[in-house]
Amino acid sequence: MALRLDGRQLAAALELRLRSAIAAGLEQAGRPPGLAVLRVGDDPASGVYVANKEKACERVGITSHGAHLAADNPADAVAAVIERLNADPSVDGILLQLPLPKGLEESPLLALIDPEKDADGLHTLNLGRLAKGESGPRSCTPAGVMALLRQAQVSLSGARAVVVGRSLLVGQPMALMLQAADATVTVAHSRTRDLAALTRQADVLVVAAGQPLLIGAEHVRPGAVVVDVGIHRLPPDPAAGPGAKGKLCGDVRFEEVEPIAAAITPVPGGVGPMTVTMLLVNTVVAWGRRHGLDNPLADLVP
Ligand code: NDP
């Protein structure tokens, strides 16, 4: 039976590290780190995500500078809030919660965020820094995957890694991070021919296709490490009665793959909790850099 890569447990352990990093630097910095989560409109799922991020900030001692704008605000108004947060010396990280309401374009607004305060690590400059191996905020989800692999002492040097998905949010930075860790990386996408033949070559398989239950036993080499980034809610079981919620699942058929993999992330409780933790890591690292502190979290910035 596969080792479970437990993201909840690791996230809790990393929160303790974050608390002590903040405590150690507080006197020299003169203020706690600050994270601004900017929400536009009333997408209910975003509301839950933002609340989770704010709770996580509170647990570790990061001040939240939440800003919530109504959906009918023009791009100029959102841009003005981003500029204000860029200039605010008590804010170390800024996150624009996606998706934005219809009519607002993501890219130009994301580009306005000061790259040094880019808590999500998705600014063009920071993706470029990752590609060049320069330090900077890292994309949270793939950085969280790297932390899970490191915690489980998965050996990446020389390993064959396959990433399913090539989005700028997950697949591309994931491939760059695995490559920086000396894995030999192949990236698959929706046009890849014979996906199963390719993924069966992987020692480490990271699946971020956004396709519920895409990957089964036929895609996995026995003994491989499987990381499932996908998260989906299945339709509710009609037998469960009205109002029942469907179960959460990933891109991987967990029950099929767990018996043959060496290690696997569950959904929920695998990659998801790590994504939020890495947002906090980017914020605390940016705070430390602003105040000339040593970085005790360098191992978490792949
Ligand atoms: P995108 O939809 O942006 O990208 C999906 C990628 O998968 C694309 O590159 C696409 O190929 C590829 N793909 C789609 N179908 C297939 C297929 N059948 N075979 C091979 N490749 C395929 O998704 P994201 O990268 O944003 O997210 C991926 C998943 O991860 C989603 O389920 C999302 O909810 C989840 N997620 C989870 C997070 C967490 O914290 N747990 C954080 C972020 C995302 P092509 O480029 O050709 O279209």
Coordinates of C-alpha atoms and ligand atoms in Angstrom, one line a residue:
M1 CA 0.0 0.0 0.0
A2 CA 1.3 3.4 -0.9
L3 CA 2.7 6.0 1.5
R4 CA 0.2 8.8 1.8
L5 CA 1.7 12.2 1.2
D6 CA -0.3 14.1 3.9
G7 CA -0.6 17.8 3.0
R8 CA -2.6 18.7 6.0
Q9 CA 0.0 17.3 8.4
L10 CA 2.9 19.0 6.5
A11 CA 1.0 22.3 6.2
A12 CA 0.5 22.2 10.0
A13 CA 4.2 21.6 10.6
L14 CA 5.2 24.4 8.2
E15 CA 2.8 26.8 10.0
L16 CA 4.8 26.2 13.2
R17 CA 8.0 27.1 11.3
L18 CA 6.3 30.2 9.9
R19 CA 5.3 31.3 13.4
S20 CA 8.8 30.9 14.7
A21 CA 10.3 32.7 11.7
I22 CA 8.0 35.6 12.3
A23 CA 8.7 35.6 16.1
A24 CA 12.4 35.6 15.4
G25 CA 12.3 38.5 13.0
L26 CA 9.6 40.6 14.6
E27 CA 11.9 42.9 16.7
Q28 CA 14.2 43.7 13.8
A29 CA 11.3 44.2 11.3
G30 CA 9.2 46.2 13.8
R31 CA 6.0 44.9 12.4
P32 CA 4.5 41.5 11.4
P33 CA 4.3 40.4 7.8
G34 CA 1.2 41.6 5.9
L35 CA -0.8 39.8 3.1
A36 CA -3.5 41.6 1.1
V37 CA -6.1 39.4 -0.5
L38 CA -8.0 41.4 -3.1
R39 CA -11.4 40.0 -4.0
V40 CA -13.7 41.5 -6.6
G41 CA -17.3 40.4 -6.8
D42 CA -19.2 37.8 -4.9
D43 CA -18.2 34.4 -6.4
P44 CA -19.2 32.1 -3.4
A45 CA -16.2 29.7 -3.9
S46 CA -13.8 32.6 -3.9
G47 CA -15.4 33.8 -0.6
V48 CA -14.6 30.4 1.0
Y49 CA -11.0 30.5 -0.4
V50 CA -10.4 34.0 0.8
A51 CA -11.7 33.2 4.3
N52 CA -9.4 30.2 4.5
K53 CA -6.4 32.2 3.5
E54 CA -7.3 34.9 6.1
K55 CA -7.7 32.2 8.8
A56 CA -4.3 30.7 7.9
C57 CA -2.7 34.2 8.1
E58 CA -4.2 34.6 11.6
R59 CA -2.8 31.2 12.7
V60 CA 0.8 32.1 11.9
G61 CA 0.8 35.8 12.8
I62 CA 0.5 37.5 9.4
T63 CA -1.7 40.6 9.3
S64 CA -4.5 40.4 6.7
H65 CA -5.2 43.5 4.6
G66 CA -8.3 42.2 2.9
A67 CA -10.0 44.4 0.2
H68 CA -13.3 43.5 -1.2
L69 CA -14.7 45.4 -4.2
A70 CA -18.1 45.1 -5.8
A71 CA -18.4 43.2 -9.1
D72 CA -19.4 46.3 -11.0
N73 CA -16.1 48.1 -10.4
P74 CA -14.2 49.0 -13.6
A75 CA -10.7 47.8 -14.1
D76 CA -9.4 51.3 -13.2
A77 CA -10.8 51.0 -9.7
V78 CA -9.2 47.5 -9.2
A79 CA -5.9 48.9 -10.6
A80 CA -6.1 51.8 -8.1
V81 CA -6.4 49.4 -5.1
I82 CA -3.5 47.3 -6.4
E83 CA -1.3 50.5 -6.8
R84 CA -2.3 51.5 -3.2
L85 CA -1.3 48.1 -1.9
N86 CA 2.0 48.2 -3.9
A87 CA 2.8 51.4 -2.2
D88 CA 1.7 50.3 1.3
P89 CA 4.9 49.6 3.4
S90 CA 3.0 47.3 5.7
V91 CA 2.0 44.9 2.9
D92 CA 4.5 42.2 1.8
G93 CA 2.2 40.0 -0.3
I94 CA -0.7 40.8 -2.6
L95 CA -3.0 38.3 -4.1
L96 CA -5.7 39.0 -6.6
Q97 CA -8.3 36.3 -6.1
L98 CA -9.4 34.7 -9.3
P99 CA -11.7 34.3 -11.2
L100 CA -12.6 38.0 -11.7
P101 CA -16.2 39.0 -12.6
K102 CA -17.1 39.1 -16.3
G103 CA -15.7 42.1 -18.1
L104 CA -12.5 42.3 -16.0
E105 CA -9.3 41.0 -17.7
E106 CA -7.0 39.1 -15.4
S107 CA -3.6 39.6 -17.2
P108 CA -3.3 43.4 -17.1
L109 CA -4.3 43.5 -13.5
L110 CA -2.0 40.7 -12.4
A111 CA 0.8 42.5 -14.2
L112 CA 0.3 45.5 -12.0
I113 CA 1.2 43.7 -8.8
D114 CA 4.7 44.6 -7.6
P115 CA 6.7 41.5 -8.5
E116 CA 8.4 41.6 -5.0
K117 CA 4.9 41.4 -3.4
D118 CA 3.6 38.7 -5.8
A119 CA 2.3 36.3 -3.2
D120 CA 1.1 33.8 -5.8
G121 CA 4.4 33.8 -7.7
L122 CA 2.6 34.1 -11.0
H123 CA 3.9 37.5 -12.2
T124 CA 5.7 37.2 -15.5
L125 CA 9.0 38.4 -13.9
N126 CA 8.7 35.7 -11.3
L127 CA 8.0 32.9 -13.8
G128 CA 11.1 34.2 -15.6
R129 CA 13.1 34.1 -12.4
L130 CA 12.0 30.5 -11.9
A131 CA 13.1 29.6 -15.4
K132 CA 16.5 31.3 -14.8
G133 CA 17.0 29.8 -11.3
E134 CA 16.9 33.2 -9.7
S135 CA 15.3 33.7 -6.3
G136 CA 11.8 35.2 -6.1
P137 CA 8.3 34.3 -5.0
R138 CA 7.4 30.8 -6.4
S139 CA 4.1 29.6 -7.8
C140 CA 2.3 28.2 -4.7
T141 CA 0.8 24.9 -5.9
P142 CA 4.0 23.5 -7.5
A143 CA 6.1 24.8 -4.6
G144 CA 3.7 22.9 -2.3
V145 CA 4.2 19.7 -4.4
M146 CA 8.0 20.1 -4.1
A147 CA 7.7 20.4 -0.3
L148 CA 5.6 17.2 -0.1
L149 CA 8.1 15.3 -2.3
R150 CA 11.0 16.6 -0.2
Q151 CA 9.3 15.7 3.1
A152 CA 8.8 12.1 1.8
Q153 CA 12.5 12.1 0.7
V154 CA 11.5 11.3 -2.8
S155 CA 14.8 11.2 -4.8
L156 CA 14.4 13.5 -7.8
S157 CA 17.9 13.7 -9.2
G158 CA 18.0 11.6 -12.4
A159 CA 14.4 10.5 -11.8
R160 CA 12.0 10.4 -14.8
A161 CA 9.1 12.9 -14.0
V162 CA 6.0 13.3 -16.1
V163 CA 3.7 16.3 -15.5
V164 CA 0.2 16.1 -17.0
G165 CA -0.9 19.6 -17.8
R166 CA 0.9 22.7 -19.1
S167 CA -0.9 25.6 -17.5
L168 CA 1.0 28.6 -16.3
L169 CA -0.6 28.2 -12.9
V170 CA 0.5 24.6 -12.3
G171 CA 2.0 22.5 -15.1
Q172 CA 4.7 24.8 -16.5
P173 CA 6.2 26.0 -13.1
M174 CA 5.9 22.4 -11.8
A175 CA 8.0 21.1 -14.8
L176 CA 10.6 23.9 -14.2
M177 CA 10.9 23.1 -10.5
L178 CA 11.3 19.3 -11.1
Q179 CA 13.9 20.1 -13.7
A180 CA 15.7 22.4 -11.3
A181 CA 15.8 19.4 -8.9
D182 CA 17.6 17.4 -11.7
A183 CA 14.6 15.3 -12.7
T184 CA 14.3 14.4 -16.4
V185 CA 10.9 16.0 -17.1
T186 CA 8.3 15.4 -19.8
V187 CA 5.1 17.5 -20.0
A188 CA 1.9 16.0 -21.3
H189 CA -1.2 17.9 -22.4
S190 CA -4.5 17.4 -24.2
R191 CA -2.9 16.6 -27.5
T192 CA -0.4 14.1 -26.1
R193 CA -0.7 10.7 -28.0
D194 CA -1.0 7.6 -25.9
L195 CA -0.9 9.3 -22.5
A196 CA -0.8 6.0 -20.6
A197 CA 2.4 4.8 -22.4
L198 CA 4.1 8.1 -21.4
T199 CA 2.9 8.3 -17.8
R200 CA 3.9 4.6 -17.3
Q201 CA 7.5 5.7 -17.7
A202 CA 7.3 8.1 -14.8
D203 CA 9.1 7.5 -11.5
V204 CA 7.2 10.7 -10.3
L205 CA 3.9 11.5 -11.9
V206 CA 2.3 14.9 -11.2
V207 CA -1.3 15.2 -12.6
A208 CA -2.7 18.7 -13.1
A209 CA -5.1 18.1 -16.0
G210 CA -8.3 19.3 -14.4
Q211 CA -10.1 16.1 -15.6
P212 CA -11.8 14.2 -12.8
L213 CA -10.5 10.6 -12.5
L214 CA -8.5 10.7 -15.7
I215 CA -5.6 8.7 -14.4
G216 CA -6.0 5.0 -13.4
A217 CA -3.9 2.0 -12.8
E218 CA -3.1 1.6 -16.5
H219 CA -1.3 5.0 -16.4
V220 CA 1.0 4.2 -13.5
R221 CA 4.2 2.2 -13.2
P222 CA 4.2 0.1 -10.0
G223 CA 6.3 1.8 -7.4
A224 CA 5.8 5.3 -8.9
V225 CA 5.1 8.4 -6.8
V226 CA 1.8 10.0 -7.8
V227 CA 0.8 13.6 -7.0
D228 CA -2.7 14.5 -7.8
V229 CA -3.2 18.3 -8.1
G230 CA -6.8 18.1 -9.5
I231 CA -9.8 18.9 -7.3
H232 CA -13.4 18.4 -8.3
R233 CA -16.7 17.9 -6.7
L234 CA -18.6 14.9 -8.2
P235 CA -22.4 15.2 -8.7
P236 CA -24.2 14.1 -5.5
D237 CA -25.4 10.5 -5.1
P238 CA -29.1 10.7 -5.8
A239 CA -29.7 8.1 -3.0
A240 CA -28.2 10.6 -0.5
G241 CA -31.3 12.7 -0.7
P242 CA -31.9 16.4 -1.5
G243 CA -29.3 18.9 -0.5
A244 CA -26.5 16.3 -0.3
K245 CA -23.1 17.4 -1.6
G246 CA -21.1 15.3 -4.1
K247 CA -17.8 13.8 -3.0
L248 CA -14.5 15.5 -3.7
C249 CA -12.1 13.7 -6.1
G250 CA -8.9 14.5 -8.0
D251 CA -7.6 13.7 -11.5
V252 CA -6.5 10.3 -10.2
R253 CA -8.6 7.2 -9.5
F254 CA -7.2 6.9 -6.0
E255 CA -8.6 3.5 -5.1
E256 CA -7.0 2.0 -8.3
V257 CA -3.7 3.7 -8.0
E258 CA -3.0 3.5 -4.3
P259 CA -2.3 -0.2 -4.2
I260 CA 0.4 0.0 -6.9
A261 CA 2.1 3.4 -6.2
A262 CA 4.9 3.8 -3.7
A263 CA 3.4 7.1 -2.5
I264 CA 0.3 9.1 -3.4
T265 CA -1.4 12.4 -2.4
P266 CA -5.0 12.0 -1.3
V267 CA -7.8 14.4 -2.4
P268 CA -8.7 16.3 -0.3
G269 CA -5.8 16.7 2.1
G270 CA -2.9 16.4 -0.3
V271 CA -1.8 19.3 -2.5
G272 CA -4.6 21.7 -1.5
P273 CA -3.5 22.6 2.0
M274 CA 0.1 23.1 0.8
T275 CA -1.0 25.7 -1.8
V276 CA -2.3 28.0 1.0
T277 CA 0.8 27.4 3.1
M278 CA 3.1 28.4 0.2
L279 CA 1.2 31.7 -0.1
L280 CA 2.2 32.4 3.5
V281 CA 5.8 31.3 2.8
N282 CA 6.1 33.7 -0.1
T283 CA 4.7 36.5 2.1
V284 CA 7.0 35.8 5.1
V285 CA 10.1 35.5 2.8
A286 CA 9.2 38.8 1.1
W287 CA 8.8 40.4 4.6
G288 CA 12.2 39.0 5.7
R289 CA 13.9 40.3 2.5
R290 CA 12.4 43.8 3.1
H291 CA 13.9 43.9 6.5
G292 CA 17.2 42.3 5.8
L293 CA 16.5 39.1 7.9
D294 CA 18.1 35.7 7.3
N295 CA 15.8 33.4 5.4
P296 CA 15.1 30.3 7.4
L297 CA 12.6 29.1 4.8
A298 CA 14.9 28.9 1.8
D299 CA 14.4 25.1 1.5
L300 CA 10.7 25.8 0.7
V301 CA 11.5 28.1 -2.2
P302 CA 12.5 25.6 -5.0
Ligands
NDP1 P1 -6.0 24.2 -16.7 O1 -7.4 23.8 -17.2 O2 -5.5 25.6 -16.9 O3 -4.9 23.3 -17.5 C1 -5.1 21.9 -17.6 C2 -4.0 21.3 -18.4 O4 -4.2 19.9 -18.5 C3 -3.9 21.8 -19.8 O5 -2.5 22.0 -20.1 C4 -4.5 20.8 -20.7 O6 -3.9 20.6 -22.0 C5 -4.2 19.5 -19.9 N1 -5.2 18.5 -20.1 C6 -6.5 18.6 -20.1 N2 -7.1 17.4 -20.4 C7 -6.1 16.5 -20.6 C8 -6.0 15.2 -21.0 N3 -7.1 14.4 -21.2 N4 -4.8 14.6 -21.1 C9 -3.7 15.3 -20.9 N5 -3.7 16.6 -20.5 C10 -4.9 17.2 -20.4 O7 -6.0 23.7 -15.2 P2 -5.0 24.2 -14.0 O8 -3.6 23.9 -14.4 O9 -5.4 25.5 -13.6 O10 -5.5 23.2 -12.9 C11 -5.4 21.8 -13.0 C12 -6.2 21.1 -11.9 O11 -5.6 21.4 -10.7 C13 -7.7 21.6 -11.8 O12 -8.4 20.5 -11.3 C14 -7.6 22.6 -10.7 O13 -8.8 22.7 -10.0 C15 -6.6 22.0 -9.8 N6 -5.9 23.0 -9.0 C16 -5.7 22.6 -7.7 C17 -5.0 23.5 -6.8 C18 -4.8 23.0 -5.4 O14 -4.4 23.8 -4.6 N7 -5.1 21.7 -5.1 C19 -4.5 24.7 -7.3 C20 -4.6 25.0 -8.7 C21 -5.3 24.1 -9.5 P3 -4.0 21.8 -23.1 O15 -2.9 22.8 -22.7 O16 -3.6 21.1 -24.3 O17 -5.4 22.4 -23.0

